[in-house]
Short mmCIF file of C-alpha atoms in Angstrom, two decimals:
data_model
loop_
_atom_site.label_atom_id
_atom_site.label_comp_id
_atom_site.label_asym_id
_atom_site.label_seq_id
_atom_site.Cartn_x
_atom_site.Cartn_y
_atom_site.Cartn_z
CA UNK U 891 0.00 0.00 0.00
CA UNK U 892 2.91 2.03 0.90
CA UNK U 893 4.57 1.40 -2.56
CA UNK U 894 1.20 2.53 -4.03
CA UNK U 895 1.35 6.06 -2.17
CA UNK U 896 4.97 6.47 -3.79
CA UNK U 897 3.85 5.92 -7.41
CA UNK U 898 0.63 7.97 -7.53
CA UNK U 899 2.25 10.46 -5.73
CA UNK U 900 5.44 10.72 -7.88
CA UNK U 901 3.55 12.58 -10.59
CA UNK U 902 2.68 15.44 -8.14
CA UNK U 903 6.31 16.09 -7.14
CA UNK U 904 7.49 16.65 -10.65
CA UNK U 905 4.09 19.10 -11.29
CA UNK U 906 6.25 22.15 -10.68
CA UNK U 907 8.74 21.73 -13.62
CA UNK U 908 6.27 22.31 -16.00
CA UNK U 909 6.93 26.46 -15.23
CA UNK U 910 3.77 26.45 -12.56
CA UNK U 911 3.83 29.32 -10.81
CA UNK U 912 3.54 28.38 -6.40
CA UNK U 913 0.30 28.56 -5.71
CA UNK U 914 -0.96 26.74 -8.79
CA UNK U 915 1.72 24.18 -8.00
CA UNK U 916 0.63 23.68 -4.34
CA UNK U 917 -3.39 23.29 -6.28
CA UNK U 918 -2.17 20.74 -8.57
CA UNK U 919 -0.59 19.09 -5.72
CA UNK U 920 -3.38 19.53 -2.88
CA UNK U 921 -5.50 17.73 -5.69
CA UNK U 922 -3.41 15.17 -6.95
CA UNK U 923 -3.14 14.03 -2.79
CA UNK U 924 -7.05 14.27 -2.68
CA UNK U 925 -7.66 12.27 -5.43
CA UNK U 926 -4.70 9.97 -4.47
CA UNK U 927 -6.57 9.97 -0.80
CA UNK U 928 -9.66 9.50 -2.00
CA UNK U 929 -8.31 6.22 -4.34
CA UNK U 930 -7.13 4.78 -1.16
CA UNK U 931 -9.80 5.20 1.07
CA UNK U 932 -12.30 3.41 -1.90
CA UNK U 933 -9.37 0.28 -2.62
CA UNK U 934 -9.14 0.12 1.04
CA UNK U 935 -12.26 0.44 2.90
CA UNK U 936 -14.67 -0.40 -0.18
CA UNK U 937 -12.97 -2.85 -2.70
CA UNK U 938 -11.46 -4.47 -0.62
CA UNK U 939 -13.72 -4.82 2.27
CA UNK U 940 -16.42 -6.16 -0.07
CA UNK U 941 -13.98 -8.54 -1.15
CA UNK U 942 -13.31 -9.56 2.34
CA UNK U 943 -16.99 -10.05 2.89
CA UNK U 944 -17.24 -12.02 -0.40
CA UNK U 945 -14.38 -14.62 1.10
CA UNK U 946 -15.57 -14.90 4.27
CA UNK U 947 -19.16 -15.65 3.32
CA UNK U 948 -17.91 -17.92 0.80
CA UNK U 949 -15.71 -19.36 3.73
CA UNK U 950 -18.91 -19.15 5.94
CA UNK U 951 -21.20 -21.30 3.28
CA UNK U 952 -18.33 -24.04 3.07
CA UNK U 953 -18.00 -24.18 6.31
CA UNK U 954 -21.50 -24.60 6.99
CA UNK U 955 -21.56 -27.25 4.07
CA UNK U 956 -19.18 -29.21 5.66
CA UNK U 957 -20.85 -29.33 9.23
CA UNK U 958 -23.44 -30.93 7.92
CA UNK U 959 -21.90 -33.03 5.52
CA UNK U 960 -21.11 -35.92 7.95
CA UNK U 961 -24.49 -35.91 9.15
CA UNK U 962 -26.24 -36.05 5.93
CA UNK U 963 -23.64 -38.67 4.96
CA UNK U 964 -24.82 -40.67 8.04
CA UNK U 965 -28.65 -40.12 7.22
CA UNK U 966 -27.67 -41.39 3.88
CA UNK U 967 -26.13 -44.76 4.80
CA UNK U 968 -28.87 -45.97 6.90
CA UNK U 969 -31.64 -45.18 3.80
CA UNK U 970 -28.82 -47.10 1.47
CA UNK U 971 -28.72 -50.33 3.80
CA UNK U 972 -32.66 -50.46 4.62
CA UNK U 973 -32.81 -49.87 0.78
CA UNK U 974 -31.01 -52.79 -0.27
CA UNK U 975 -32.57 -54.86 2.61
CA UNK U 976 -35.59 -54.01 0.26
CA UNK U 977 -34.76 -53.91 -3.35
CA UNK U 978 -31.62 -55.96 -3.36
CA UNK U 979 -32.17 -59.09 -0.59
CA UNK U 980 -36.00 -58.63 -1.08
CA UNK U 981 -36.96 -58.65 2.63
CA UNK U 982 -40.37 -56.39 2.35
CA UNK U 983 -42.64 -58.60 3.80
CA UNK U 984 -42.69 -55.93 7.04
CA UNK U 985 -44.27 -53.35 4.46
CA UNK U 986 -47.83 -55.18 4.87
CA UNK U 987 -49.69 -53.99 7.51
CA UNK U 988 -51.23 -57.70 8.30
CA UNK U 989 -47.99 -59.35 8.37
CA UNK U 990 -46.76 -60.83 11.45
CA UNK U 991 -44.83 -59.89 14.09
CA UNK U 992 -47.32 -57.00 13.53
CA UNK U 993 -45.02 -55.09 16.12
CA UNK U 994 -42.01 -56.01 14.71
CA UNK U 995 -43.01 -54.83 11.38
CA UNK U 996 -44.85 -52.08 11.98
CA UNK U 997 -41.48 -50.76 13.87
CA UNK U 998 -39.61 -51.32 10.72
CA UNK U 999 -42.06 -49.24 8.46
CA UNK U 1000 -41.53 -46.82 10.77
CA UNK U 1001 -37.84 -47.12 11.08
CA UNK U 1002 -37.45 -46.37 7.63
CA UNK U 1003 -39.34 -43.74 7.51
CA UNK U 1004 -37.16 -42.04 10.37
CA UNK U 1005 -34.56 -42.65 8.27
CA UNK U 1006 -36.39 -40.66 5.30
CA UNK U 1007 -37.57 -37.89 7.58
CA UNK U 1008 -33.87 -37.35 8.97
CA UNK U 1009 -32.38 -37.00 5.67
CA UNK U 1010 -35.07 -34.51 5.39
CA UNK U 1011 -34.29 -32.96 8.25
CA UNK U 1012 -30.77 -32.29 7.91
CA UNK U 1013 -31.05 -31.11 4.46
CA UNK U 1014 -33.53 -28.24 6.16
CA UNK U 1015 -31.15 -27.20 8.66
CA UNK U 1016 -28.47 -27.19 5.82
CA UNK U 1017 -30.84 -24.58 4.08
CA UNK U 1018 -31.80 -23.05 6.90
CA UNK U 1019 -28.14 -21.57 8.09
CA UNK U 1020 -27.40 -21.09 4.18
CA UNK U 1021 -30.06 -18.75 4.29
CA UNK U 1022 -29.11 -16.75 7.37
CA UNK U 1023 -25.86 -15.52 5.56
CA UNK U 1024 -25.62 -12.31 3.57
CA UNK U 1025 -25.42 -12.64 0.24
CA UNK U 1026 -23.18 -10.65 -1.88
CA UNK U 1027 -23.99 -12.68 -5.23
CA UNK U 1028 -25.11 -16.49 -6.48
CA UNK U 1029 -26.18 -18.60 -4.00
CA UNK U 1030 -23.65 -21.08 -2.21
CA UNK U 1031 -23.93 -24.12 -4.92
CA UNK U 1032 -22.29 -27.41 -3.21
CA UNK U 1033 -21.07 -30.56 -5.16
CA UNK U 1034 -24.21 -32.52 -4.13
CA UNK U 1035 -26.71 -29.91 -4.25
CA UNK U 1036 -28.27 -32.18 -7.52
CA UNK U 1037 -28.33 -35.05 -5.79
CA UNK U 1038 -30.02 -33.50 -3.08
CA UNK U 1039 -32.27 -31.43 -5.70
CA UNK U 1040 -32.87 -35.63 -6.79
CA UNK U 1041 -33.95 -36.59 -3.22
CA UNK U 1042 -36.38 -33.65 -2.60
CA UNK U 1043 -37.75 -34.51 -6.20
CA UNK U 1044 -38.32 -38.13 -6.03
CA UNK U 1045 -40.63 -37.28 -2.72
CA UNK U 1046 -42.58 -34.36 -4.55
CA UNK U 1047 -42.35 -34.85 -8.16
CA UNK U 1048 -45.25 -36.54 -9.54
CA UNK U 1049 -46.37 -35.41 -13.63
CA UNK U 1050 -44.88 -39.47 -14.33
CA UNK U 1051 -48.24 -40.32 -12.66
CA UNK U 1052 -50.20 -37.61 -14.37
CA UNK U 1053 -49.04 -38.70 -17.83
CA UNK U 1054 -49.33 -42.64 -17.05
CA UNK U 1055 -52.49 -42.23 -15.86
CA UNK U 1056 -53.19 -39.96 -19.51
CA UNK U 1057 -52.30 -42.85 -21.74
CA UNK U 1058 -53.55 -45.49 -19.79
CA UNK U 1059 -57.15 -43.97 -20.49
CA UNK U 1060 -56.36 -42.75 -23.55
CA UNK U 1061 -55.36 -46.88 -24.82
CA UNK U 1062 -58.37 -48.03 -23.19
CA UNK U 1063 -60.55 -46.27 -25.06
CA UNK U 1064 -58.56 -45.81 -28.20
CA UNK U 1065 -58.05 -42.34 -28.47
CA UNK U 1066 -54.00 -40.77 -30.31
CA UNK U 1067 -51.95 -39.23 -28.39
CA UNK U 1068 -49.27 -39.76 -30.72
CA UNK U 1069 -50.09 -36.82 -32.82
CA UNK U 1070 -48.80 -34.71 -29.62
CA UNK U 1071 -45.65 -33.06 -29.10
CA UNK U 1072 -44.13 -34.16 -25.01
CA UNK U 1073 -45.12 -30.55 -24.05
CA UNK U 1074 -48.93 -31.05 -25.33
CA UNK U 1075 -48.80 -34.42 -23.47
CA UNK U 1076 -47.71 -32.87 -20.22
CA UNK U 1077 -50.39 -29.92 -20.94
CA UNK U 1078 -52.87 -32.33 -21.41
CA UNK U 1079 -52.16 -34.69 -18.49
CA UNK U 1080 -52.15 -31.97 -16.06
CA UNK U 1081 -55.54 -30.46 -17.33
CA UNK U 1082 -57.31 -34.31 -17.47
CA UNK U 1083 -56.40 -33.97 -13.24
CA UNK U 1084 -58.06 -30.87 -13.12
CA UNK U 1085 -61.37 -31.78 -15.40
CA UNK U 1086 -61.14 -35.46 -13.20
CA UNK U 1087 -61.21 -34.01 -9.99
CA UNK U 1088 -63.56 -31.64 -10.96
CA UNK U 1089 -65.86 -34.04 -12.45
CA UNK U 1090 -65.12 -36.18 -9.27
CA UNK U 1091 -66.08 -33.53 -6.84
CA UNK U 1092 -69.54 -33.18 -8.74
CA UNK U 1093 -70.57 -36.68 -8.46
CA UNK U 1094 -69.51 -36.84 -4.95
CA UNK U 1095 -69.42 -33.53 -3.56
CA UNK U 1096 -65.60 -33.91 -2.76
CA UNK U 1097 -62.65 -34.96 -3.92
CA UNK U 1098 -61.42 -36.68 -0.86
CA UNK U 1099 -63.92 -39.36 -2.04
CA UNK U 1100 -61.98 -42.02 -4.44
CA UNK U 1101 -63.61 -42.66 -8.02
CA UNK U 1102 -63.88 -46.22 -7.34
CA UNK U 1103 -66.01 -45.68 -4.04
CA UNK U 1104 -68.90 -43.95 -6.13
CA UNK U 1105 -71.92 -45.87 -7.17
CA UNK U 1106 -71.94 -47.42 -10.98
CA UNK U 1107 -74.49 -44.66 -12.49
CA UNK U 1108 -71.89 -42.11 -10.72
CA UNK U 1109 -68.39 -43.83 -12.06
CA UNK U 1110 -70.36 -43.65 -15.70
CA UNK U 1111 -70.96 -39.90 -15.22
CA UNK U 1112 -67.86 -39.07 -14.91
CA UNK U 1113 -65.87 -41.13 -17.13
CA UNK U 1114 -68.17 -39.37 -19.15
CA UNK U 1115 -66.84 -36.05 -18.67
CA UNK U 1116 -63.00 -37.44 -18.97
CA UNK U 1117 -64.10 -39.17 -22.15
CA UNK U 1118 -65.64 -36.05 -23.34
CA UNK U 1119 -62.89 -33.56 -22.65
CA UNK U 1120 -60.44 -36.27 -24.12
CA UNK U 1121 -62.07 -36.42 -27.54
CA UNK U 1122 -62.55 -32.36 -27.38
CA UNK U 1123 -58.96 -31.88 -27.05
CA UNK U 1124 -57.92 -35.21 -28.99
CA UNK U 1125 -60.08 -34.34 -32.14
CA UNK U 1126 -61.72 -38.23 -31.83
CA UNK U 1127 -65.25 -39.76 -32.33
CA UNK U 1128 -66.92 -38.96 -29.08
CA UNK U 1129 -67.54 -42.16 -27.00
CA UNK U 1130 -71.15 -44.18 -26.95
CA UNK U 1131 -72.81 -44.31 -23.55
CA UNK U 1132 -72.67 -48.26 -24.60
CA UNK U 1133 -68.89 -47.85 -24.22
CA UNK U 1134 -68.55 -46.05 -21.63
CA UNK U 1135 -70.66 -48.58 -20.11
CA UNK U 1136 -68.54 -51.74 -21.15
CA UNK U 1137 -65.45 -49.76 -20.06
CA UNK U 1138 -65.94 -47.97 -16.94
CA UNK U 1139 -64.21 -50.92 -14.42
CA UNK U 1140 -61.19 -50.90 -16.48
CA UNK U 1141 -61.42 -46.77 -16.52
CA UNK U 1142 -61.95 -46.63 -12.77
CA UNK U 1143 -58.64 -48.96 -12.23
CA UNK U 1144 -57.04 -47.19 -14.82
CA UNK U 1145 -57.88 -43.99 -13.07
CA UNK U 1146 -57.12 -44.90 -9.61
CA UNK U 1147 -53.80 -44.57 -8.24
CA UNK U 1148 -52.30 -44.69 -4.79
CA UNK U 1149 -49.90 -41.81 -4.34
CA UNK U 1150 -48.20 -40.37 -1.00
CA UNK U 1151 -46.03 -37.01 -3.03
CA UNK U 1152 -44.55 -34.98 0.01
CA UNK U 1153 -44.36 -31.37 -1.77
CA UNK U 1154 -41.47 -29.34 -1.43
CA UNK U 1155 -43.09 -26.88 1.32
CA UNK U 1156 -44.28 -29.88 3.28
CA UNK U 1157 -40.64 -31.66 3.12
CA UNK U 1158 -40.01 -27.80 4.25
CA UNK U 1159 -42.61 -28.00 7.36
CA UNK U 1160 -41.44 -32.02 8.04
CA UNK U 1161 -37.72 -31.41 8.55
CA UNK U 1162 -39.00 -28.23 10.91
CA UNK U 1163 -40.75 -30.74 12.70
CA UNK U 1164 -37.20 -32.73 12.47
CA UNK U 1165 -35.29 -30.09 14.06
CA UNK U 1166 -34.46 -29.24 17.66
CA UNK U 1167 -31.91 -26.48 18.53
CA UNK U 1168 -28.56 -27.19 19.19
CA UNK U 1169 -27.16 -24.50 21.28
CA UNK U 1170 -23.98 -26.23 22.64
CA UNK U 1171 -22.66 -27.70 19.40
CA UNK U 1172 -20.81 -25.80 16.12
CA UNK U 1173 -24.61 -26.94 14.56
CA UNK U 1174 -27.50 -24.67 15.13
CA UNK U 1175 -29.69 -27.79 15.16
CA UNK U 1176 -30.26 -31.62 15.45
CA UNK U 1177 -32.64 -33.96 15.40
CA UNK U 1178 -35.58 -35.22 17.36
CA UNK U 1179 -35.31 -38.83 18.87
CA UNK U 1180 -37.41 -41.34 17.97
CA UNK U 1181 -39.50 -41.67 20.53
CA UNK U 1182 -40.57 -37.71 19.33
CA UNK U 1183 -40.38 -39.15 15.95
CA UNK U 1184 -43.28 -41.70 16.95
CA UNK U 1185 -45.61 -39.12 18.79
CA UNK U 1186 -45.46 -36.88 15.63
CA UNK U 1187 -47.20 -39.98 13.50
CA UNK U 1188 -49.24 -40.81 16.23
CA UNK U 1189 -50.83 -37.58 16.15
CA UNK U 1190 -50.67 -36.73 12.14
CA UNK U 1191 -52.49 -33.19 12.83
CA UNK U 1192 -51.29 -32.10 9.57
CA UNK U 1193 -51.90 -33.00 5.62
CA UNK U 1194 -48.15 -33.88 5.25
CA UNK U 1195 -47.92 -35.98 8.49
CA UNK U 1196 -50.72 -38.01 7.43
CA UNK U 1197 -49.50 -38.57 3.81
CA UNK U 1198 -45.61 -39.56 5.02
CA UNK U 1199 -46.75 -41.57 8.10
CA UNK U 1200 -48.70 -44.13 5.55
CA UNK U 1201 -47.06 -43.49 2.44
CA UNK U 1202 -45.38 -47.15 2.47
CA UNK U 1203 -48.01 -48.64 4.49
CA UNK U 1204 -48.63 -51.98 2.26
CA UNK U 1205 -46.72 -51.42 -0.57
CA UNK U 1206 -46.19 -55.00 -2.28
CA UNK U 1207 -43.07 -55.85 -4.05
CA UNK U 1208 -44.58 -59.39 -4.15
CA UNK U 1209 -47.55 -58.93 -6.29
CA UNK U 1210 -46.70 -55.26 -7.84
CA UNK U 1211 -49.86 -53.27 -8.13
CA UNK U 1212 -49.10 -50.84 -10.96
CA UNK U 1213 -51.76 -48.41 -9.89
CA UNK U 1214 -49.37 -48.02 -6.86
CA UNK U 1215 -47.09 -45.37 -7.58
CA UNK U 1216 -45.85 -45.21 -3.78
CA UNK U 1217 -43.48 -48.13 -5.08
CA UNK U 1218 -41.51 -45.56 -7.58
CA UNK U 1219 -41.31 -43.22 -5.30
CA UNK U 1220 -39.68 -45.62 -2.64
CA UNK U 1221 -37.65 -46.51 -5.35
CA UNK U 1222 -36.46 -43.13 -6.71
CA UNK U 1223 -36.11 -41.64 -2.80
CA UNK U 1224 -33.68 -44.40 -2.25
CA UNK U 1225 -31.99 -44.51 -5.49
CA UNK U 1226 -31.39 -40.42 -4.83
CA UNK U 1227 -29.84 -40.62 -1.56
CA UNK U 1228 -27.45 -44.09 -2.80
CA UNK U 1229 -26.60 -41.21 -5.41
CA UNK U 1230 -25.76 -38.47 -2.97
CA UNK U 1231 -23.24 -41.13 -1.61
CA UNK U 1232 -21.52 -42.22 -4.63
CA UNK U 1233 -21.23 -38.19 -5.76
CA UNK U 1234 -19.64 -37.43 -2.11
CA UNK U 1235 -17.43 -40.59 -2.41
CA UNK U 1236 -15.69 -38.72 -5.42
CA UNK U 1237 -15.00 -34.96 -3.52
CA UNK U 1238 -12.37 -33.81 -1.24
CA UNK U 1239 -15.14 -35.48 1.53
CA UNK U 1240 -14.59 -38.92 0.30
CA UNK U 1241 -13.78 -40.36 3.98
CA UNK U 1242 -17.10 -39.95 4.95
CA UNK U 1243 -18.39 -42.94 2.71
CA UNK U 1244 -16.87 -46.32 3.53
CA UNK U 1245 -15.78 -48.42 1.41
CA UNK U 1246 -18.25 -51.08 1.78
CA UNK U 1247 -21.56 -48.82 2.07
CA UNK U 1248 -20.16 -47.00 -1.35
CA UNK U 1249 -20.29 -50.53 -2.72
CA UNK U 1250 -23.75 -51.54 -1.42
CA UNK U 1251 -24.89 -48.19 -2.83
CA UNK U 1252 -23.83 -48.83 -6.18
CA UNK U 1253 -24.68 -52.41 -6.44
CA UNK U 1254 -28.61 -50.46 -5.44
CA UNK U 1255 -28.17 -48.16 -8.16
CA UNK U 1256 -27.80 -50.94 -10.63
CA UNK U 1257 -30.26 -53.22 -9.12
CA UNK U 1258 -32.96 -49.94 -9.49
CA UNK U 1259 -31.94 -49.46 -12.69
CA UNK U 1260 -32.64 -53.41 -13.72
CA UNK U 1261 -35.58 -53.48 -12.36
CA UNK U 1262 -36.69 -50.13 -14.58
CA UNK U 1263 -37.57 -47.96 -11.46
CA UNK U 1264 -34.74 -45.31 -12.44
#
């Protein structure tokens, strides 16, 4: 900085041989040392304080990263080893509800959805002290934030079931969808859930009420709608009531899924409910027992407590329903956080994946990917 001083100033010492008379010298000097002042003062306590505060947050977000790296690492494993309990040795018979040691099994269904919830959880608290910084430009990106973008979108995510459920009625009753681009299929899938639910909340004065717990005259009625606002959009031969007639058990199983999406807001509002302050640890937070774990299903108060605490409740790998989408979505959840592993397992953070759990999590990967789920 010193040095600086020398070389700005050096052009004000030599002002006077240019034949300036004093007191225009001692101007053209007073100036050059304000301006030379004034340089300083912005390098110094502007530039480079905002690039101080650039570093340190920068510093701050990594460091935050890493705090909860070893945790979310942790959270990871257990999903990856109940996971391949599931998909890989087959040992899902505690998924039924009816299947005994009822207590036994009903722990592990639970179990593993701790072990869901607290992945959940820590990637809150993650988000939550991210947040909580100043920002002086682009968010703090990590080298897992896809896979942990993939986690939070294999719970939440569901247009696959929108657009199965699109061509499944659309084969039945033999209306093209080929003539669509994949936008105008999405389009169309999403507005056939809005014209369904609609049509199902006018038969049965809700939409809580499933299709295939209305009366036959009803389940006619509104196929009859969905066929009509198919062939509308479709350009096709408007069904016969004599078809929709012959049809309308296949519709209603065609029609009927069981899904158990946990939204982004609600995975928001469930790792809240994960969190408990920390105040004695370099972590803000950590999470609840299980014993608090178990009181919040008990109790379900809210939409996204209910949906989580029974959204593997008899899901069966044995006899695959295909109507059952909660099967993907088991699927996909685990396949995202065995992919969170293998990603960390190639950083500077490697040591936090053993060798044998980054083996088990691959061997998932491949077994998901056999068995078409990713």
């Amino acid at each position: 900085m010193d040095q600086l001083r020398v070389i700005i100033a050096a052009p004000a010492a030599a002002a006077p041989a240019g034949g300036l008379s004093p007191a225009t010298a001692a101007l053209w000097s007073a100036s050059i040392a304000a301006v030379v002042a004034l340089a300083l003062f912005v390098l110094k306590d502007v530039v480079l304080a905002r690039l101080n505060e650039s570093r340190a947050t920068k510093r701050s977000e990594a460091l935050i990263y890493r705090r909860y790296l070893a945790p979310l690492a942790d959270a990871c494993t257990k999903l990856v080893w109940r996971a391949n309990e599931i998909f890989v040795d087959e040992r899902h018979a505690y998924l039924k509800t009816t299947t005994r040691p009822l207590d036994f099994n009903a722990y592990k269904r639970r179990s593993t959805l701790y072990r869901v919830a607290a992945l959940i959880g820590w990637v809150r608290a993650m988000n939550i002290e991210l947040a909580a910084l100043t920002r002086t430009g682009a968010a703090f990106a990590s080298p897992i934030a896809e896979d942990i973008k993939a986690f939070q979108s294999a719970l939440a995510d569901g247009p696959h079931v929108e657009i199965h459920r699109l061509k499944s009625i659309s084969a039945l009753w033999g209306l093209d969808l080929t003539p669509l681009s994949d936008t105008d299929v999405k389009t169309t899938a999403m507005r056939f859930e809005v014209a369904m639910h609609r049509a199902l909340t006018a038969e049965a004065g809700s939409d809580d009420i499933a299709l295939d717990a209305l009366t036959p005259a009803r389940k006619v009625k509104v196929c009859a709608v969905l066929a009509a606002f198919l062939t509308d959009r479709l350009g096709g031969t408007a069904l016969t009531q004599t078809r929709l007639k012959a049809t309308v058990a296949q519709a209603v199983r065609c029609l009927t899924f069981r899904e158990a999406l946990v939204y982004r807001d609600w995975q928001d509002a469930l790792g809240d409910a994960m969190l408990t302050p920390d105040p004695d640890a370099e972590r803000r937070y950590k999470l609840i027992g299980y014993q608090a774990f178990e009181t919040l299903l008990d109790e379900a108060k809210t939409p996204w407590l209910r949906i989580f605490a029974a959204s593997i409740d008899d899901i069966d790998f044995e006899d695959v329903d295909p109507n059952d989408f909660r099967a993907h979505q088991l699927a996909r959840t685990m396949d995202a956080a065995a992919r969170l592993l293998v990603s960390l397992s190639t950083t500077e953070n490697k040591d936090l994946v053993d060798g044998k759990t980054l083996e088990t999590a691959s061997a998932l990967r491949a077994a998901l990917a056999a068995r078409g789920e990713i």
